[in-house]
Short mmCIF file of C-alpha atoms in Angstrom, two decimals:
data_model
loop_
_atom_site.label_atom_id
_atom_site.label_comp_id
_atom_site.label_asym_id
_atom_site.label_seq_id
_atom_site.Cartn_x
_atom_site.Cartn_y
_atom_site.Cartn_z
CA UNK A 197 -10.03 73.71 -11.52
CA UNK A 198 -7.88 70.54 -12.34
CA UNK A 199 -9.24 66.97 -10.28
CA UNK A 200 -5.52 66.49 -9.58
CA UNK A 201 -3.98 66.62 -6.19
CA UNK A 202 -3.05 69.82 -5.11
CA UNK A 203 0.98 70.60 -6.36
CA UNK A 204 3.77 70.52 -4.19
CA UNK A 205 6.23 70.93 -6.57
CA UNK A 206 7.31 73.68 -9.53
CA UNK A 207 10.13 72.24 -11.12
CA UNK A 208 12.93 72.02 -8.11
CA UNK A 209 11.02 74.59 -6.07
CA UNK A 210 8.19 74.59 -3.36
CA UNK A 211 8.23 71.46 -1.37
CA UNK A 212 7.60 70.96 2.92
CA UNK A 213 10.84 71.89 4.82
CA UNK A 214 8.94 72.13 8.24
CA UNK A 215 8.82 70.44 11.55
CA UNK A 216 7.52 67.53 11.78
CA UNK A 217 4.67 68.54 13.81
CA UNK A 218 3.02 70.58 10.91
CA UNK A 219 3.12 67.52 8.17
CA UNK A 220 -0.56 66.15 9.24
CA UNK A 221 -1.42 69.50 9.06
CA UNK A 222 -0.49 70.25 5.72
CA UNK A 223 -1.75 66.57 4.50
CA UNK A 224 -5.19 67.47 5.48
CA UNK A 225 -5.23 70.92 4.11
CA UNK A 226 -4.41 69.63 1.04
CA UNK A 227 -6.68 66.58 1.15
CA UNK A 228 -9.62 69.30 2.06
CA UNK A 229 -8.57 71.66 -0.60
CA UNK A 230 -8.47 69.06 -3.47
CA UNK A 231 -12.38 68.02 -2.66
CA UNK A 232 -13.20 71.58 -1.79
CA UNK A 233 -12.55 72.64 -4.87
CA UNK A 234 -14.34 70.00 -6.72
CA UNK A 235 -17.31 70.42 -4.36
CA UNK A 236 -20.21 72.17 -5.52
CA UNK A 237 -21.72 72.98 -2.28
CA UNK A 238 -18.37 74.50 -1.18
CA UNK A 239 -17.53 76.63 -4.81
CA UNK A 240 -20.89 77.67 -4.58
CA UNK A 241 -20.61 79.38 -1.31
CA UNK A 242 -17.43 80.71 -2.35
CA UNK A 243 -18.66 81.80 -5.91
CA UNK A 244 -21.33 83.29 -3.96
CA UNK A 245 -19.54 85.74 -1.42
CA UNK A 246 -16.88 86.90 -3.96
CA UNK A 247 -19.39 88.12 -6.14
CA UNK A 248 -21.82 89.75 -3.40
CA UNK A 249 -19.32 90.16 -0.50
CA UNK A 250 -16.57 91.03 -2.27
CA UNK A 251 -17.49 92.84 -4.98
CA UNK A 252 -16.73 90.62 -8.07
CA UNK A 253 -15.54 90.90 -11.00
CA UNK A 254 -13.73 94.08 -9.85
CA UNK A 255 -13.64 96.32 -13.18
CA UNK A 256 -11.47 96.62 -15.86
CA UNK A 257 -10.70 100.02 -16.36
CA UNK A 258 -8.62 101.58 -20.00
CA UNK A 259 -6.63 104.36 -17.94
CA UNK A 260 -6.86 107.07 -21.06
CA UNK A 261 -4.32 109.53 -19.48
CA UNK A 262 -2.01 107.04 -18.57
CA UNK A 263 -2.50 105.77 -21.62
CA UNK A 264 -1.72 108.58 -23.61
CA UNK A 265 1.40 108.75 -20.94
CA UNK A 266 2.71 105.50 -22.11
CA UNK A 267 1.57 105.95 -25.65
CA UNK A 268 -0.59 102.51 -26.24
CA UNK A 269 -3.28 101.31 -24.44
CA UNK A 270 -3.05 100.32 -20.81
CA UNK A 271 -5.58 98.64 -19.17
CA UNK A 272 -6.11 98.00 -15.09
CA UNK A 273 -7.29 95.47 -13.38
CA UNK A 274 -9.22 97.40 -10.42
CA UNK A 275 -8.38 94.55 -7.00
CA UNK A 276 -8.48 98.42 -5.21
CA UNK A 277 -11.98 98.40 -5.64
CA UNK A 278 -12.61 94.60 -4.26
CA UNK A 279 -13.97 95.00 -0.59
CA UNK A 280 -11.35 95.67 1.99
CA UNK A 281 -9.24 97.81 -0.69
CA UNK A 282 -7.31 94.92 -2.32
CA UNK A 283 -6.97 91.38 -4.08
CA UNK A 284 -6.30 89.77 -0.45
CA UNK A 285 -9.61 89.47 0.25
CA UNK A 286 -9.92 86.61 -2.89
CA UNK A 287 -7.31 84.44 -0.60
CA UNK A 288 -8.63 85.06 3.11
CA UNK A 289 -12.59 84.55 2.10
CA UNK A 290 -11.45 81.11 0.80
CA UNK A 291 -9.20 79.91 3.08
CA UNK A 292 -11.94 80.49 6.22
CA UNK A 293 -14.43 78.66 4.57
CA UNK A 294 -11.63 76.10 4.05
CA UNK A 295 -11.15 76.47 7.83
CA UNK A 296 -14.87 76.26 9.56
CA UNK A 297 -14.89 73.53 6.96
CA UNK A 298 -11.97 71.60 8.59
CA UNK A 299 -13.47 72.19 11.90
CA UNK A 300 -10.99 74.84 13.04
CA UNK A 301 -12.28 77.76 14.71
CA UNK A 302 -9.20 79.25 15.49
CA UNK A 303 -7.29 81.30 12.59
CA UNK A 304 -3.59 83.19 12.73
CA UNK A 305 -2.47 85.38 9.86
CA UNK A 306 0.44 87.25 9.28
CA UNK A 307 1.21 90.97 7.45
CA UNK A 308 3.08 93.14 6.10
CA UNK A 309 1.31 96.37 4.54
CA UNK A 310 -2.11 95.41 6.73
CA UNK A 311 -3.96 94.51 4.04
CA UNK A 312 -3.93 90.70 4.66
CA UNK A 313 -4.58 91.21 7.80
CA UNK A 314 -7.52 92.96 7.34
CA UNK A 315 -8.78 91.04 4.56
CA UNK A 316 -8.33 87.97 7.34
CA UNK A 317 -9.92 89.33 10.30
CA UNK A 318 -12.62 90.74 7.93
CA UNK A 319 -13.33 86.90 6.28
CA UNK A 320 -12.82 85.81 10.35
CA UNK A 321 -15.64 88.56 11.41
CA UNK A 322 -17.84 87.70 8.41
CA UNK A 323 -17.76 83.55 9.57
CA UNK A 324 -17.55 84.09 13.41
CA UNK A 325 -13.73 82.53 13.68
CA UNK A 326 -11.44 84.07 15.99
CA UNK A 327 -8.58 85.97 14.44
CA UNK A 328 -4.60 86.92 15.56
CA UNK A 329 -2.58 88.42 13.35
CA UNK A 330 1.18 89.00 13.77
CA UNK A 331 2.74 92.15 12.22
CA UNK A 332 5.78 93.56 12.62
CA UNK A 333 6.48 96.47 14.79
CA UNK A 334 8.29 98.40 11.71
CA UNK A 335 5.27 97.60 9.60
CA UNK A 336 2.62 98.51 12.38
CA UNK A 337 4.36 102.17 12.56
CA UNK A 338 4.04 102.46 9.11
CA UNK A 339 0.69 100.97 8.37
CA UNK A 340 -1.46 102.13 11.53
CA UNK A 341 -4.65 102.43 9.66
CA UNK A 342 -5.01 99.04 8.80
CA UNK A 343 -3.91 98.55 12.68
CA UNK A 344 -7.00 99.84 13.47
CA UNK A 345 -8.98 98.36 11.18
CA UNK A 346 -7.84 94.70 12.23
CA UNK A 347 -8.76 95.53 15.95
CA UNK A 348 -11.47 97.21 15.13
CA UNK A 349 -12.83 93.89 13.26
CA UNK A 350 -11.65 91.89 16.17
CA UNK A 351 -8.91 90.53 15.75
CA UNK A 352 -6.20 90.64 17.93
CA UNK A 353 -2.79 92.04 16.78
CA UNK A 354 0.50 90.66 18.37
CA UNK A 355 3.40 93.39 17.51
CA UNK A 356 6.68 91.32 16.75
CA UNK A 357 9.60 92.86 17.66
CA UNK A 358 12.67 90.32 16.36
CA UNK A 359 14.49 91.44 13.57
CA UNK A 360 13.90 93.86 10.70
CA UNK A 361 10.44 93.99 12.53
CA UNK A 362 8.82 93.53 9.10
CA UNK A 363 7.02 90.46 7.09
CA UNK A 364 9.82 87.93 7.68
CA UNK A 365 9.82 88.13 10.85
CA UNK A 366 5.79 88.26 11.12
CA UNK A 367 5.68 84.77 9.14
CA UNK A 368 7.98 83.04 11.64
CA UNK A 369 5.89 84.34 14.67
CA UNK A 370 3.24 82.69 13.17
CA UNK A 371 4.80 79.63 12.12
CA UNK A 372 5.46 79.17 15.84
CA UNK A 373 2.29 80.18 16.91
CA UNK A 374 0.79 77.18 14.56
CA UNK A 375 3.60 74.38 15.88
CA UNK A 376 1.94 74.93 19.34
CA UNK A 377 -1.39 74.75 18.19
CA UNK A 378 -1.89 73.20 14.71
CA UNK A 379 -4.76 70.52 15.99
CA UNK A 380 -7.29 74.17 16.68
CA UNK A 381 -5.67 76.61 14.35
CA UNK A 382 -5.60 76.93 10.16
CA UNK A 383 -2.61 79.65 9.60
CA UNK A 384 -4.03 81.80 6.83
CA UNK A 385 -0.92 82.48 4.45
CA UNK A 386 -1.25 85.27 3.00
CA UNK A 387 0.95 85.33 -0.18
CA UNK A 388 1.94 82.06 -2.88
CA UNK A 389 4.65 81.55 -0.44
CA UNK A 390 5.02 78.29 2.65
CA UNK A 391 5.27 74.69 2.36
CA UNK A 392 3.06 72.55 0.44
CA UNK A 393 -0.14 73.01 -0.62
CA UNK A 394 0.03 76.87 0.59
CA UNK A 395 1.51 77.93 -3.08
CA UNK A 396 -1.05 75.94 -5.21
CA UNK A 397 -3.48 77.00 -2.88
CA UNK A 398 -3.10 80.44 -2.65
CA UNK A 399 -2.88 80.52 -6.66
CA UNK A 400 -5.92 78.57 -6.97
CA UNK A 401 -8.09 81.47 -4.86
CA UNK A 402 -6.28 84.40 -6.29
CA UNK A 403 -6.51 83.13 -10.13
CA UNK A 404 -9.92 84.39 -10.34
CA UNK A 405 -8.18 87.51 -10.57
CA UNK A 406 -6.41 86.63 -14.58
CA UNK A 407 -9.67 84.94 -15.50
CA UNK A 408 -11.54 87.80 -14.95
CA UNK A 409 -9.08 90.01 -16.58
CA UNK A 410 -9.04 87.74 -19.76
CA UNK A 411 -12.24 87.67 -20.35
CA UNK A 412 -12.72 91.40 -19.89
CA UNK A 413 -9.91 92.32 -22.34
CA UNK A 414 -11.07 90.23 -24.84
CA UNK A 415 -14.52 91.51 -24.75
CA UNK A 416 -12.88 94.98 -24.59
CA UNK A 417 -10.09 94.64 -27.38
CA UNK A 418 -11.21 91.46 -28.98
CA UNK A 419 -7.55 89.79 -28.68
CA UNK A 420 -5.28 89.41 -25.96
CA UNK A 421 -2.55 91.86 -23.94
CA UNK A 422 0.86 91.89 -25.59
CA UNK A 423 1.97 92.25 -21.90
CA UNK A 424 0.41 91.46 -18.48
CA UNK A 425 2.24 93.34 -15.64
CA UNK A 426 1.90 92.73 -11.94
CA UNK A 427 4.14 93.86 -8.71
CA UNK A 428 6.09 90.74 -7.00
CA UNK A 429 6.38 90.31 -3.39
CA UNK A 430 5.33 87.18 -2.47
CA UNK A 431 3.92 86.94 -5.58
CA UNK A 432 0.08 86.35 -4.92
CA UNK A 433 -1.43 88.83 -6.79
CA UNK A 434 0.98 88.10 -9.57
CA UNK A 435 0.54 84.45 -9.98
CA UNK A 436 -3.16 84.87 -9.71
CA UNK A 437 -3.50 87.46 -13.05
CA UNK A 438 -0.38 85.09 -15.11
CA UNK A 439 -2.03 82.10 -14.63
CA UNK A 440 -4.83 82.66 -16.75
CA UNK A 441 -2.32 83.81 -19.57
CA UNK A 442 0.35 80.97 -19.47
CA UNK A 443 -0.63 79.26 -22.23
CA UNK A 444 -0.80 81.94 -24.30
CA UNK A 445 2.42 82.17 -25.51
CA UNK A 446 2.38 85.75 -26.96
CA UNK A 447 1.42 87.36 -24.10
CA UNK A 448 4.34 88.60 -21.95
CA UNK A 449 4.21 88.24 -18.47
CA UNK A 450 6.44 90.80 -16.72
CA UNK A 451 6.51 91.14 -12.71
CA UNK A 452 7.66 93.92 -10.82
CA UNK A 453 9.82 93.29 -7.65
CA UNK A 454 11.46 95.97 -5.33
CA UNK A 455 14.52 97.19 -6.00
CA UNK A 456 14.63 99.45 -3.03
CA UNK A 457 17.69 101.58 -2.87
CA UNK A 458 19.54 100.34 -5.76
CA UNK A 459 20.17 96.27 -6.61
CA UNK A 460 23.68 96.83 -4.83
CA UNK A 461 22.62 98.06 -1.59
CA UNK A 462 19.31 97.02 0.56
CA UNK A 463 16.18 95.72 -1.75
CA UNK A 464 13.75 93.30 -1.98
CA UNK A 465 14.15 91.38 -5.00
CA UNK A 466 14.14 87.68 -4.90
CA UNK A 467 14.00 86.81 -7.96
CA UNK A 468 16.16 89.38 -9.89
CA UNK A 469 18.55 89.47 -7.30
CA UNK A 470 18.18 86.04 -5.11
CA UNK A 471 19.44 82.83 -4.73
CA UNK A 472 18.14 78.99 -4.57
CA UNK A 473 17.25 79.02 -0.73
CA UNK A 474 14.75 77.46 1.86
CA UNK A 475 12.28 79.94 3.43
CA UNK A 476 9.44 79.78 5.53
CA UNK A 477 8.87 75.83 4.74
CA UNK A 478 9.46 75.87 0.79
CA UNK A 479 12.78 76.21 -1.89
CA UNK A 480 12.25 79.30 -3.81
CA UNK A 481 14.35 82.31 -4.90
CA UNK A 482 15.67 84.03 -1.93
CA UNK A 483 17.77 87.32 -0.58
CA UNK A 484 20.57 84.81 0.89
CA UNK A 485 24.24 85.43 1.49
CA UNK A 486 27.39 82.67 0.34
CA UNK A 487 26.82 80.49 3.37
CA UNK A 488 22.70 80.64 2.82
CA UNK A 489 21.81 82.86 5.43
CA UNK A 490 18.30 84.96 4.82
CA UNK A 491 19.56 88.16 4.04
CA UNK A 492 16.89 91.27 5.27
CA UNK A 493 14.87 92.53 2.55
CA UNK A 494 13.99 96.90 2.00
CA UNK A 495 10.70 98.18 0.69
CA UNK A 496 9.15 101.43 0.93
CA UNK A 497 6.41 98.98 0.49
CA UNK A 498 5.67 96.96 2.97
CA UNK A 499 4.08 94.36 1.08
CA UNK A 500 7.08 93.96 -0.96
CA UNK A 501 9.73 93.74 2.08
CA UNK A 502 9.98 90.14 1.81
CA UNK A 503 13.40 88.11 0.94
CA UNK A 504 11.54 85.25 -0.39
CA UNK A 505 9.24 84.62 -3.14
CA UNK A 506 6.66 82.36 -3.94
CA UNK A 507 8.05 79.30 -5.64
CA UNK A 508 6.15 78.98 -8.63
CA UNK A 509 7.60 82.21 -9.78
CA UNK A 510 10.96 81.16 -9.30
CA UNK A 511 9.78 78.42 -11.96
CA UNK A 512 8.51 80.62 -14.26
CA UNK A 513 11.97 82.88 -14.48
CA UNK A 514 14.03 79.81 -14.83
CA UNK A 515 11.75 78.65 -17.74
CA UNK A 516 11.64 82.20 -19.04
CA UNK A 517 7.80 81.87 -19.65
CA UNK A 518 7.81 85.34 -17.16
CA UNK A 519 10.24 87.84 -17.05
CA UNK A 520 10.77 89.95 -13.63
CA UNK A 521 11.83 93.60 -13.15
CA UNK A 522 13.02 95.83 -10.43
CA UNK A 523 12.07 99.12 -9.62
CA UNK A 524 13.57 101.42 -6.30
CA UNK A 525 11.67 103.10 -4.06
CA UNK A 526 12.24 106.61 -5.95
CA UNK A 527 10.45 105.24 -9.39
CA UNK A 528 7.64 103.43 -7.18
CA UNK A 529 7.23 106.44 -4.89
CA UNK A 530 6.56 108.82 -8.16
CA UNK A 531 5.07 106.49 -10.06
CA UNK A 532 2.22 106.79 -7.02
CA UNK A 533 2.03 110.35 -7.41
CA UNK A 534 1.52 110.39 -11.12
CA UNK A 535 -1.01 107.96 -10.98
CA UNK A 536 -3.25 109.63 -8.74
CA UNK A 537 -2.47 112.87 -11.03
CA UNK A 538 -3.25 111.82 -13.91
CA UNK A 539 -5.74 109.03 -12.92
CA UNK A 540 -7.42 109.98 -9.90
CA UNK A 541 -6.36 106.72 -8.54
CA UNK A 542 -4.46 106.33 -5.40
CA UNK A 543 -2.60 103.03 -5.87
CA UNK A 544 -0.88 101.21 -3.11
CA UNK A 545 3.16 101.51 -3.11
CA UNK A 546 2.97 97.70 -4.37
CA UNK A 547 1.68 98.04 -7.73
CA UNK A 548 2.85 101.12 -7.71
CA UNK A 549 6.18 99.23 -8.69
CA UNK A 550 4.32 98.17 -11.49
CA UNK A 551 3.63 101.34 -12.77
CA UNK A 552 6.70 102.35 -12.42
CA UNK A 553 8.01 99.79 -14.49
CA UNK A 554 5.60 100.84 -17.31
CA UNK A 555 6.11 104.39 -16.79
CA UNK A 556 10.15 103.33 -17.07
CA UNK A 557 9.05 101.33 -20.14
CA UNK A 558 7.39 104.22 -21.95
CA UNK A 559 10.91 105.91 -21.80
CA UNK A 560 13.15 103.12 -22.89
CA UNK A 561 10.25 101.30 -25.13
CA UNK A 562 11.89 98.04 -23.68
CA UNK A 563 9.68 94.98 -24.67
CA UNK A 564 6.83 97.39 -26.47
CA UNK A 565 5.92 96.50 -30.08
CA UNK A 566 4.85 98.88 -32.47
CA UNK A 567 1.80 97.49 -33.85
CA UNK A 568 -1.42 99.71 -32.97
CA UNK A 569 -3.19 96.49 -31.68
CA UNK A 570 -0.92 96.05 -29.10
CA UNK A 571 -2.26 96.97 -25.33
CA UNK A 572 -0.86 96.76 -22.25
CA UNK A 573 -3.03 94.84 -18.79
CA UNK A 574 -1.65 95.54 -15.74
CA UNK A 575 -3.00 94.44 -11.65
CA UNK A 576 -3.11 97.24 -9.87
CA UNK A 577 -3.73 95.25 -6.61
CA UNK A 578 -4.38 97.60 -3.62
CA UNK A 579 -5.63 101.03 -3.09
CA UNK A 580 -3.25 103.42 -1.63
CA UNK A 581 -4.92 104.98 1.86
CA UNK A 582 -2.52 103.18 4.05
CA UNK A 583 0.51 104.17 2.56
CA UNK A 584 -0.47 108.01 2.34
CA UNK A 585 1.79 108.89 5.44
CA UNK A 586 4.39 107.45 4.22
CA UNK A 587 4.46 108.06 0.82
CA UNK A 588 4.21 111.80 1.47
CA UNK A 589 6.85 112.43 4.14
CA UNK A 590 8.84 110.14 1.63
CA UNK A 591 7.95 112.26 -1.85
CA UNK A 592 8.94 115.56 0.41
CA UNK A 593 12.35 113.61 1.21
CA UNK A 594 12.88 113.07 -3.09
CA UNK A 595 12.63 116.83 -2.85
CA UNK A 596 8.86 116.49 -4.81
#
């Protein structure tokens, strides 16, 4: 990792639009993550739990009958198979050994699908810190299993009613929660998303992800991906497996946002859809309406129900050095079903949006080369348990 201060910039985007309460705050997360991440002592520790805690490196897996579905070579990145069921757990290990570190004993999180949530009150469990995590009240009816799992790890869940009663409105809670105690409590963000250093931060934990992935392909294939695919919420998982690739110029980086009902009625895409905006404590790409108001983001995912983005993403559109899709719940919801037909792999609903887009892709042969060395490397970054309820009653409504 670079010896330069942490960013709090990507191009016009990112920044620290917060009270004034939180600046301290965020100055000595950032000062503590800039010589954490130099420090031996403290990469060790960290090198050392991902790979025997976690599970790392997760597996790179060539999907043959999806494969043969696309017609050229796709290849997965397996984050399902990390411990706790998805790439979270990269983020939330990190940032509470960043936090006993700091002195802070006290951690919030937010959530939207659970799986933060679980991945933080599992890292809180594993180093004795005490753990709330907000969730919405919409997201805790659909995502009860990782309810249970939080509680069941010990941390205490605070249902939040205001709003959509989804991610959005889960973030703020705990923005609050943080202004009245920020001198105890390090707010685990869960996504690439808040005010400076959260973004850089976030990327610099999940990028382990991408450079895993690149060194697995090329062992694999012996040359790189033509394209690298990843769903887009906030954007974690997806900045963590680009990052790894931006320099390599041929290699397209595509991520997957969700298009919900259709781009012209409710969705959740930010970046294909959004608008310059303030969210949450940074400038990014946002759902926003003429006069700047947050607009309220739709998922069937919950993961993906966000109207903000993380902002280094909004970066990489306007440079074009990434190029991002949307898919509606219909293609994501099927794509989930085919996957576990043809793979045996239940995927969450939010890279399910990714395979969707390739599945889509496969049909239209938009961005695919012909030449036979071309392969495809997409994150599949959460295993689909959690969203079996839903998905179901929701395939039975497509009529199957």
């Amino acid at each position: 990792m670079s010896t330069a201060m942490v960013e709090e910039r990507f191009g016009v985007y990112g920044g620290r639009y917060v009270p004034e309460v939180l600046i301290p705050a965020l100055d000595d997360l950032s000062a503590a993550w800039a010589a954490a991440r130099e420090d031996s002592g403290f990469r060790g520790e960290l090198d050392a739990l991902l790979r025997d805690y976690v599970g790392r490196p997760t597996p790179l897996y060539r999907a043959d009958r999806l494969s043969e579905r696309i017609g050229r070579r796709v290849y997965l990145k397996r984050e399902d198979l990390a411990h706790t069921g998805a790439h979270k757990i990269n983020n939330a290990v990190g940032q509470a050994l960043l936090a006993r570190q700091m002195g802070k004993a006290r951690v919030i999180a937010e959530t939207g699908a659970g799986q933060h949530g679980v991945a933080a009150a599992t890292a809180c469990a594993l180093l004795d810190l005490e753990c709330v995590v907000y969730m919405g009240t919409e997201d805790i009816r659909r995502q009860a299993p990782n309810v249970e799992r939080m509680q069941l790890l010990g941390a205490e869940v605070i249902p939040v009613e205001a709003g959509a009663r989804t991610l959005k409105e889960a973030v703020s809670a705990a923005i609050r929660d943080w202004v009245a105690n920020v001198r105890t409590t390090h707010y685990i963000i869960g996504s690439a998303v808040g005010p400076a250093p959260y973004p850089a931060l976030v990327r610099d934990l999940q990028r382990v992800i991408g450079d895993e992935a690149r060194r697995q392909a090329l062992a694999a294939e012996g040359g790189l991906p033509a394209r690298v695919i990843a769903c887009v919420g906030g954007g974690s998982n997806a900045i963590g497996m680009f990052y790894a690739f931006l320099e390599d110029r041929d290699v397209v980086l595509i991520g997957v946002e969700a298009g919900g009902e259709g781009l012209d009625a409710r969705h959740g895409a930010s970046l294909v859809a959004g608008r310059t905006g303030v969210l949450h404590g940074a400038m990014s790409s946002v759902l926003a309406d003429e006069q700047g108001q947050i607009l309220e983001a739709h998922s069937v995912s919950a993961g993906l129900d966000y109207p903000g983005v993380g902002p280094e993403h909004a970066q990489l559109r306007d440079t074009g050095r990434a190029r991002y899709e949307a898919v509606t719940d219909a293609e994501a919801l099927r794509a989930f079903r085919e996957l576990a037909r043809i793979e045996g792999i239940l995927p969450a609903l939010e890279p399910a949006h990714a395979i969707a887009w390739l599945l889509r892709s496969a049909e239209s042969s938009a961005g695919a080369s012909d030449s036979a060395d071309d392969y495809d490397l997409l994150c599949l970054s959460g295993r689909g348990d959690k969203d079996l309820a839903e998905a179901i009653a929701r395939l039975g409504d497509l009529g199957g």
